[in-house]
Coordinates of N, CA, C and O in Angstrom, one line a residue:
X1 N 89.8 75.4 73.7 CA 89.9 73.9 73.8 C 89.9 73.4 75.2 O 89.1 72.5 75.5
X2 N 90.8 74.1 76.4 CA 90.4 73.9 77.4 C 89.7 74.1 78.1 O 89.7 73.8 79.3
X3 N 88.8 74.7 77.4 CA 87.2 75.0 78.2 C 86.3 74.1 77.5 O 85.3 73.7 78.1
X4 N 86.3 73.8 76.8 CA 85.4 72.4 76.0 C 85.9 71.7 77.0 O 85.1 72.0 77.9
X5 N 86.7 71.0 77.5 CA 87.3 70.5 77.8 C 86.8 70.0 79.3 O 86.3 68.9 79.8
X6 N 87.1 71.3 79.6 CA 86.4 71.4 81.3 C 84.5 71.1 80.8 O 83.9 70.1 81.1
X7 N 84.3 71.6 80.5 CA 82.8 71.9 80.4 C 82.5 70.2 79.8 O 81.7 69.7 80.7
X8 N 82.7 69.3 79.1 CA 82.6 68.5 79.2 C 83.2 67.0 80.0 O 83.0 65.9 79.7
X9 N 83.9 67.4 80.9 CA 84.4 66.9 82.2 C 83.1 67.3 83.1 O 82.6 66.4 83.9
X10 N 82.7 68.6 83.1 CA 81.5 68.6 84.1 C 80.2 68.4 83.7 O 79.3 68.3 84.6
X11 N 80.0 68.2 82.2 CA 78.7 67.0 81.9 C 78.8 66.1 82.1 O 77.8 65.5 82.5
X12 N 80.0 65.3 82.0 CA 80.4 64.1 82.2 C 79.6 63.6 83.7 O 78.8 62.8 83.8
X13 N 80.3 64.8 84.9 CA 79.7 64.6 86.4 C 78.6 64.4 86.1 O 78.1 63.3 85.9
X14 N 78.0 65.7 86.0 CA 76.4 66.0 86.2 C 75.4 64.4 85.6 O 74.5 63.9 86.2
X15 N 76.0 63.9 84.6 CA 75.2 63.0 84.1 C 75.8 61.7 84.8 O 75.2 60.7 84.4
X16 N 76.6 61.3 85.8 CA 76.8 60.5 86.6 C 76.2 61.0 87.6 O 75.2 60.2 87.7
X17 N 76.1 61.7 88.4 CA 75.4 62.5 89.5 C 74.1 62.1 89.1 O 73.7 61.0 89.5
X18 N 73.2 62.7 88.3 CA 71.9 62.2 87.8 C 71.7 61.0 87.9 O 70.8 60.6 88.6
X19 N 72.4 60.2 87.4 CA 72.4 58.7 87.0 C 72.9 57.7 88.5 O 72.5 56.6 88.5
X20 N 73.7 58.2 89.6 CA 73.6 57.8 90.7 C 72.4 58.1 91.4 O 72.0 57.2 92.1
X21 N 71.9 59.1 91.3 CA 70.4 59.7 92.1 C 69.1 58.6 91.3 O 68.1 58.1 91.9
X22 N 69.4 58.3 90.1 CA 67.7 57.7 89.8 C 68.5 56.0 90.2 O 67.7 55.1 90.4
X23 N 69.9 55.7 90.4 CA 70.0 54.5 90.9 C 69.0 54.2 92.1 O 68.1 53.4 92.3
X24 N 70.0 55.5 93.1 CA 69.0 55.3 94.6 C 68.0 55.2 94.8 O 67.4 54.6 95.7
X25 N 67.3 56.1 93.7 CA 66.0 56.4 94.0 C 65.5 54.9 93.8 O 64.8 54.4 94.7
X26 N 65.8 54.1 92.7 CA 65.2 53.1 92.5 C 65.5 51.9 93.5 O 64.7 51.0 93.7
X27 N 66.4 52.0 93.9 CA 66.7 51.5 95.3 C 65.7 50.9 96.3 O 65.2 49.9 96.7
X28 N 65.8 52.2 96.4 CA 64.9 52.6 97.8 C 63.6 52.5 97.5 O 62.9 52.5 98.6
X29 N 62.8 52.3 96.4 CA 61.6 52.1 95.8 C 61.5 50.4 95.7 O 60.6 49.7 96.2
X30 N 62.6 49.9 95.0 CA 62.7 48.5 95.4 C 62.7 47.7 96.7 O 62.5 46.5 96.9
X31 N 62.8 48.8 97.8 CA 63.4 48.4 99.5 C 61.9 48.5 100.1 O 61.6 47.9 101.1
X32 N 61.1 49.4 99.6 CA 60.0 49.9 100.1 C 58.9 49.2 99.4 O 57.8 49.3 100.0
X33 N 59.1 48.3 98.1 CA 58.1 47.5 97.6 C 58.3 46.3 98.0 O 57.4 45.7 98.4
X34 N 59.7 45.6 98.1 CA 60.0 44.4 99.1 C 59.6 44.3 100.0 O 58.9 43.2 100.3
X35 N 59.8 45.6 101.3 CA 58.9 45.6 102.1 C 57.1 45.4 102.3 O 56.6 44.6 103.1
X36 N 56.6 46.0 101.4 CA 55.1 45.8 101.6 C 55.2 44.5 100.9 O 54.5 43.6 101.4
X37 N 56.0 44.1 99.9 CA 55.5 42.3 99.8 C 55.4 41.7 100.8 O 54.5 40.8 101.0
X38 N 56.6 42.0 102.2 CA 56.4 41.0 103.2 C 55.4 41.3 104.4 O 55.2 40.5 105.3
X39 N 55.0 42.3 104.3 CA 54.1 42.9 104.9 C 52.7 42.6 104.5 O 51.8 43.1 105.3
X40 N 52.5 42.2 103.9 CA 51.4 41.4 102.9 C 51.7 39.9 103.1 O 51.1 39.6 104.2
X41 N 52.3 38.9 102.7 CA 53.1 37.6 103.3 C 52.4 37.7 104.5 O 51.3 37.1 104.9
X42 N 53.0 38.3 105.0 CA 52.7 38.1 106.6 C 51.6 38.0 107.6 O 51.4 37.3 108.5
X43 N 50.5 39.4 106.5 CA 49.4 39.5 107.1 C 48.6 37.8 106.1 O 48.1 37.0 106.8
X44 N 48.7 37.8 104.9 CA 48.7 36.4 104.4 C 48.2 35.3 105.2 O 47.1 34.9 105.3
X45 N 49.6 34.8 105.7 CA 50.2 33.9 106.4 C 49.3 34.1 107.9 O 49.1 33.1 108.6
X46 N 49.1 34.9 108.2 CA 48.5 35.0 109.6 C 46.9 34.6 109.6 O 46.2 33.9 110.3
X47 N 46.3 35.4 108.2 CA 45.0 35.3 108.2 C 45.0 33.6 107.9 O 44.3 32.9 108.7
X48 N 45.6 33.1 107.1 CA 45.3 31.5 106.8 C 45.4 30.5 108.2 O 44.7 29.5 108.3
X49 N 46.7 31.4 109.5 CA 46.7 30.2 110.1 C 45.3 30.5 111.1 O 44.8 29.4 111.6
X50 N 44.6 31.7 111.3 CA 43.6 32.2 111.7 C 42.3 31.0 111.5 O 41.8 30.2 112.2
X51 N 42.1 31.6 109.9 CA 41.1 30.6 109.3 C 40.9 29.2 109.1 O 39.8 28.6 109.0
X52 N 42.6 28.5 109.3 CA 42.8 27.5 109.5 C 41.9 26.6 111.0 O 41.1 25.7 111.3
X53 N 42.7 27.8 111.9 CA 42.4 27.2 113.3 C 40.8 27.4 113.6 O 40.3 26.6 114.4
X54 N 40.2 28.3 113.1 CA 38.8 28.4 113.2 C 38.0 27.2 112.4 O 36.9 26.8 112.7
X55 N 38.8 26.8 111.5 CA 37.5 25.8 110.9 C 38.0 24.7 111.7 O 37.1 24.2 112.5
X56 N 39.6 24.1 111.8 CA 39.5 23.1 112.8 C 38.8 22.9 114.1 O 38.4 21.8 114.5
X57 N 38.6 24.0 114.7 CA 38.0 24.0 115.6 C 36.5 24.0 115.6 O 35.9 23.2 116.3
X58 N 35.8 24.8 114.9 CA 34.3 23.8 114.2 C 34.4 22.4 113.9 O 33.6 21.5 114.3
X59 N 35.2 22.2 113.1 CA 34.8 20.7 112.6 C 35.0 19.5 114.3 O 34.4 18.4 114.4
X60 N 35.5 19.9 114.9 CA 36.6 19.6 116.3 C 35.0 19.3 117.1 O 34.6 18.2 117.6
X61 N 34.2 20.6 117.1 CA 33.1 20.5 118.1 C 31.9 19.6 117.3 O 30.7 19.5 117.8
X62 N 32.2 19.2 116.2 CA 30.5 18.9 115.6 C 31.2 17.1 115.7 O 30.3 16.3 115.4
X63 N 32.5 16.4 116.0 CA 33.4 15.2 115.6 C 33.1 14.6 116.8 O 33.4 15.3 117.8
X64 N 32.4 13.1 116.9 CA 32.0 12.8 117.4 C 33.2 11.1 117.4 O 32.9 10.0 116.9
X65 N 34.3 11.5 118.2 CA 35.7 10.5 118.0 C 35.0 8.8 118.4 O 34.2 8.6 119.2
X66 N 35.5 8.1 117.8 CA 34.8 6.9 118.1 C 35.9 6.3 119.3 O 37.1 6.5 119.0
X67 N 35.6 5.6 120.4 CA 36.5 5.0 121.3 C 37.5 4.1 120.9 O 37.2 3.2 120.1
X68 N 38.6 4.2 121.2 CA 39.8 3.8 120.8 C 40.5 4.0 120.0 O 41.4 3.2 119.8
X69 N 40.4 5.1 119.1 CA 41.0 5.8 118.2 C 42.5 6.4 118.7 O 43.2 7.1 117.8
X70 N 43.1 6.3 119.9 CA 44.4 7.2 120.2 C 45.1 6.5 118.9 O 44.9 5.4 118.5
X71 N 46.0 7.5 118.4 CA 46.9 7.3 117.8 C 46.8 7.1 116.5 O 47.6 6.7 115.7
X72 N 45.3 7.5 116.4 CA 44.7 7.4 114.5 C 45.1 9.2 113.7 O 45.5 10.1 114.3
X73 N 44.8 9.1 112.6 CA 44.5 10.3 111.9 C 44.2 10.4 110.5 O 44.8 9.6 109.7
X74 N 43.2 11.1 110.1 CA 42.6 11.1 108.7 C 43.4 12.2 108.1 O 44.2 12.7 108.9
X75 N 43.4 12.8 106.9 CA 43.5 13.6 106.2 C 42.2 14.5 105.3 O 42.1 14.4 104.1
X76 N 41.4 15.2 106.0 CA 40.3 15.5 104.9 C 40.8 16.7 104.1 O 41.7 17.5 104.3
X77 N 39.5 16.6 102.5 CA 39.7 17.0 101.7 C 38.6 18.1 101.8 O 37.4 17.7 102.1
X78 N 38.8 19.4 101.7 CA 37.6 20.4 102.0 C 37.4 21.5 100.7 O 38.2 22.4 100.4
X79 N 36.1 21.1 100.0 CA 36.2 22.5 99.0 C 34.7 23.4 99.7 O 33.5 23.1 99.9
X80 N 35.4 24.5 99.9 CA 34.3 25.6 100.1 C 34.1 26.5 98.9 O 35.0 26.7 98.1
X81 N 32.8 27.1 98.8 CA 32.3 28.1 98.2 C 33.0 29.7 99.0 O 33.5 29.7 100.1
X82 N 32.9 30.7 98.2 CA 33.9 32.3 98.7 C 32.8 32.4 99.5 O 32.9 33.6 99.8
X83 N 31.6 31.9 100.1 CA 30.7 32.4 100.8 C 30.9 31.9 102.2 O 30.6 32.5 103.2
X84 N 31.7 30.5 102.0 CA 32.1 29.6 103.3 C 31.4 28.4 103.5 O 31.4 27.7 104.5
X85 N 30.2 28.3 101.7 CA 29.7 26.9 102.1 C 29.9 25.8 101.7 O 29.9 25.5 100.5
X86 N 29.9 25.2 102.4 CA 30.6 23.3 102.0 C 30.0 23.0 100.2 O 28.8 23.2 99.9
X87 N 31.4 22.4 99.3 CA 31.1 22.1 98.1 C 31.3 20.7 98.6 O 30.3 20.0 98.7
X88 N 32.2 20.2 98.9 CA 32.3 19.2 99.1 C 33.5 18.4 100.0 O 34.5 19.1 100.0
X89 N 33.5 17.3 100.9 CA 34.1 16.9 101.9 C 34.6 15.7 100.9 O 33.9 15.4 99.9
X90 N 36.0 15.0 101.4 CA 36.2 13.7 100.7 C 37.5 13.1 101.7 O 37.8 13.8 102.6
X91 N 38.1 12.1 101.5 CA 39.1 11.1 102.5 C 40.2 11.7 101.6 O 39.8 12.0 100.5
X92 N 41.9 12.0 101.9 CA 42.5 12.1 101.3 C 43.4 11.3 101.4 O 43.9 10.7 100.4
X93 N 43.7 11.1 102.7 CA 44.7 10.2 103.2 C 43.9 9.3 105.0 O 43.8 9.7 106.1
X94 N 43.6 8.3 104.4 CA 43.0 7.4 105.3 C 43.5 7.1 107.2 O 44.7 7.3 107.3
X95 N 42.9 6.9 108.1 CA 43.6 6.3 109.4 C 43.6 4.8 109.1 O 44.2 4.3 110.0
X96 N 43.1 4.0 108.2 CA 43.4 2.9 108.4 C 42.2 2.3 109.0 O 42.3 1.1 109.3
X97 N 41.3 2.9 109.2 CA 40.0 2.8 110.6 C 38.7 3.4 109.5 O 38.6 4.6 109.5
X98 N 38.0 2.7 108.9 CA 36.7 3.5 108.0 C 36.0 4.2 109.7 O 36.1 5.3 110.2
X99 N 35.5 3.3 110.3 CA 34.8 4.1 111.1 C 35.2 5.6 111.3 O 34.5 6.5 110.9
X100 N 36.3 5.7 112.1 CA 37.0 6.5 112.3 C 37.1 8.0 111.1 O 36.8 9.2 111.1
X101 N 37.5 7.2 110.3 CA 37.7 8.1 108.6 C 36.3 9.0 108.4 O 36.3 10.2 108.1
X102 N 34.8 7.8 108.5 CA 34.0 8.4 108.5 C 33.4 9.5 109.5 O 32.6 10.3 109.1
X103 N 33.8 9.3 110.6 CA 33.5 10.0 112.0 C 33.8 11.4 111.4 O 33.1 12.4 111.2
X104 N 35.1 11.3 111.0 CA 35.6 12.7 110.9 C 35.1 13.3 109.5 O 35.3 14.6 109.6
X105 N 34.6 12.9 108.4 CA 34.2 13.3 107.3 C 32.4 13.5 107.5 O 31.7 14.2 106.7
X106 N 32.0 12.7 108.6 CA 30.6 13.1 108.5 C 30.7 14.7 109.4 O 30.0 15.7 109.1
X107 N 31.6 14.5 110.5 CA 31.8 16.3 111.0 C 31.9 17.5 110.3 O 31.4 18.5 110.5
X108 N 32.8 17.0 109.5 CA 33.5 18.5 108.1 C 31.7 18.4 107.4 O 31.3 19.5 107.4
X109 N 30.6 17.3 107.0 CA 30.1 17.5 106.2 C 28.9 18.1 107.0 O 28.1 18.7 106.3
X110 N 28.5 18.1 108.5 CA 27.4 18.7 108.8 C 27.6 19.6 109.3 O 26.9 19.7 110.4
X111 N 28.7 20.9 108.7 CA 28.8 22.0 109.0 C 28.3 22.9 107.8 O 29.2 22.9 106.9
X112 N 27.3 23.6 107.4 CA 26.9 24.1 105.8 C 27.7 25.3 105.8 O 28.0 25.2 104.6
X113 N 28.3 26.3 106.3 CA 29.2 27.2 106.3 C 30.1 27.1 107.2 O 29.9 26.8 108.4
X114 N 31.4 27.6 106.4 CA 32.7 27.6 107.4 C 33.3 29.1 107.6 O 32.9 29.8 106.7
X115 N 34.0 29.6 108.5 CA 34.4 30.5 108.9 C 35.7 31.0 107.4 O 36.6 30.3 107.2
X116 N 35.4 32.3 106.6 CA 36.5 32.2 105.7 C 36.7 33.3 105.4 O 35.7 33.9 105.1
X117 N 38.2 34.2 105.3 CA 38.6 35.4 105.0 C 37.9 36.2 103.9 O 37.7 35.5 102.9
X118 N 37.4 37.4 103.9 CA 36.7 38.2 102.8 C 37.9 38.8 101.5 O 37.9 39.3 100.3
X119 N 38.6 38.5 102.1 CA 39.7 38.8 101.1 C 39.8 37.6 99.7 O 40.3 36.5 99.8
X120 N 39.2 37.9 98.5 CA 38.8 37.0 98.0 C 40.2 36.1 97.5 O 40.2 34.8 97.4
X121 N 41.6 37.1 97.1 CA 42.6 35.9 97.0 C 43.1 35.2 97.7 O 43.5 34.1 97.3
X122 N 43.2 35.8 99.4 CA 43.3 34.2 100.2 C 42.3 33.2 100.1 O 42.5 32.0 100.1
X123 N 41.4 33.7 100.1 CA 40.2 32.4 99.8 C 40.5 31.4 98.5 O 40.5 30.2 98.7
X124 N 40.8 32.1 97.2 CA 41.2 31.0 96.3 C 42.8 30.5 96.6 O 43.0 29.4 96.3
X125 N 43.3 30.8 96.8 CA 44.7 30.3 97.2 C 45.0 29.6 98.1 O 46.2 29.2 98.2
X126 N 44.1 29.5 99.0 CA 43.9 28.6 100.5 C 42.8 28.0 100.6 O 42.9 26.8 100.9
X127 N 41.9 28.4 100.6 CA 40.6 27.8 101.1 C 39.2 27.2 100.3 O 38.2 26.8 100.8
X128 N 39.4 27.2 99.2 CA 39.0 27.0 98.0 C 38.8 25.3 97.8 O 37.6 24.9 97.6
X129 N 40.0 24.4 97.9 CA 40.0 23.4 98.2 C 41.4 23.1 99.2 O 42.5 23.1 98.7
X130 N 41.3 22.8 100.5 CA 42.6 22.3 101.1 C 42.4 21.1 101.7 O 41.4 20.4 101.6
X131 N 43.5 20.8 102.5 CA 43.7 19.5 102.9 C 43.6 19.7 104.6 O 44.3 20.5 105.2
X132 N 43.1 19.0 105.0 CA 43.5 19.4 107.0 C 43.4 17.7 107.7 O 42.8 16.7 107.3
X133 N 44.1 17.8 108.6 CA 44.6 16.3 109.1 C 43.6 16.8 110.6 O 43.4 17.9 111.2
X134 N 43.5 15.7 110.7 CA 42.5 15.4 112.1 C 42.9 13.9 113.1 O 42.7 12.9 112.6
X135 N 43.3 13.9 114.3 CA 43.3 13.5 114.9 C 43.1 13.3 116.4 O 43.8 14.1 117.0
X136 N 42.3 12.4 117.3 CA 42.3 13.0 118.5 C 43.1 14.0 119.7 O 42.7 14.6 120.8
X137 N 43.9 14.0 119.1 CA 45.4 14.7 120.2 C 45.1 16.2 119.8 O 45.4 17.1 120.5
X138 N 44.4 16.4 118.3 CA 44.9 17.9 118.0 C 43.8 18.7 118.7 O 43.9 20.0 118.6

């Protein structure tokens, strides 16, 4: 009886022992897929502000600011194709100034491709259709 006894006192371990080991394991599987999520985020987050800064900066050189605009700003609406070519340009949020509004919407529209990550889910999750603000200062 007191060997049943024992011997089921040391199944008892062994199947806690086991059962702490697949905790950790899963742990640390958890710690290491957390990680590449942010590791991913990151690279994410970097390529968008990348692609970002690259199309402002085309639309920047083709914008042809009309005089006295300090202190204006449009909001354009941009849909690209996964190839990077203009679907369509539109006003989202106005300066108050059509001239102006249009200055900056005829720029975004006489560019036929824009610079755009090959990665095709940042492309629909960012660049697909977004929004970018333009104003002299930037």
């Amino acid at each position: 009886m007191a060997r049943q006894a024992q011997e089921k006192v040391l199944l008892e371990k062994m199947r806690k022992l086991e059962e702490d080991r697949l905790l950790e394991a899963k742990a640390a599987e958890e710690k290491a897929r957390q990680a590449e999520l942010e590791a991913t985020h990151a690279f994410e987050v970097s390529e968008v502000e990348r692609f970002m800064a690259a199309i402002k900066r085309k639309v920047q050189t083709r914008w042809r600011i009309p005089p006295k605009s300090t202190g204006l700003s449009v909001t354009l609406t941009i849909e690209l194709l996964p190839s990077g070519e203009l679907k369509a340009v539109g006003i989202k949020s106005t300066s108050g100034n059509p001239v102006y509004d249009r200055s900056a919407e005829h720029a975004a529209s006489s560019i036929s491709t824009y610079p755009v990550p090959d990665d095709v889910n940042i492309f629909d999750r960012h660049f697909r259709k977004f929004s970018m603000r333009f104003s002299p200062v930037d």
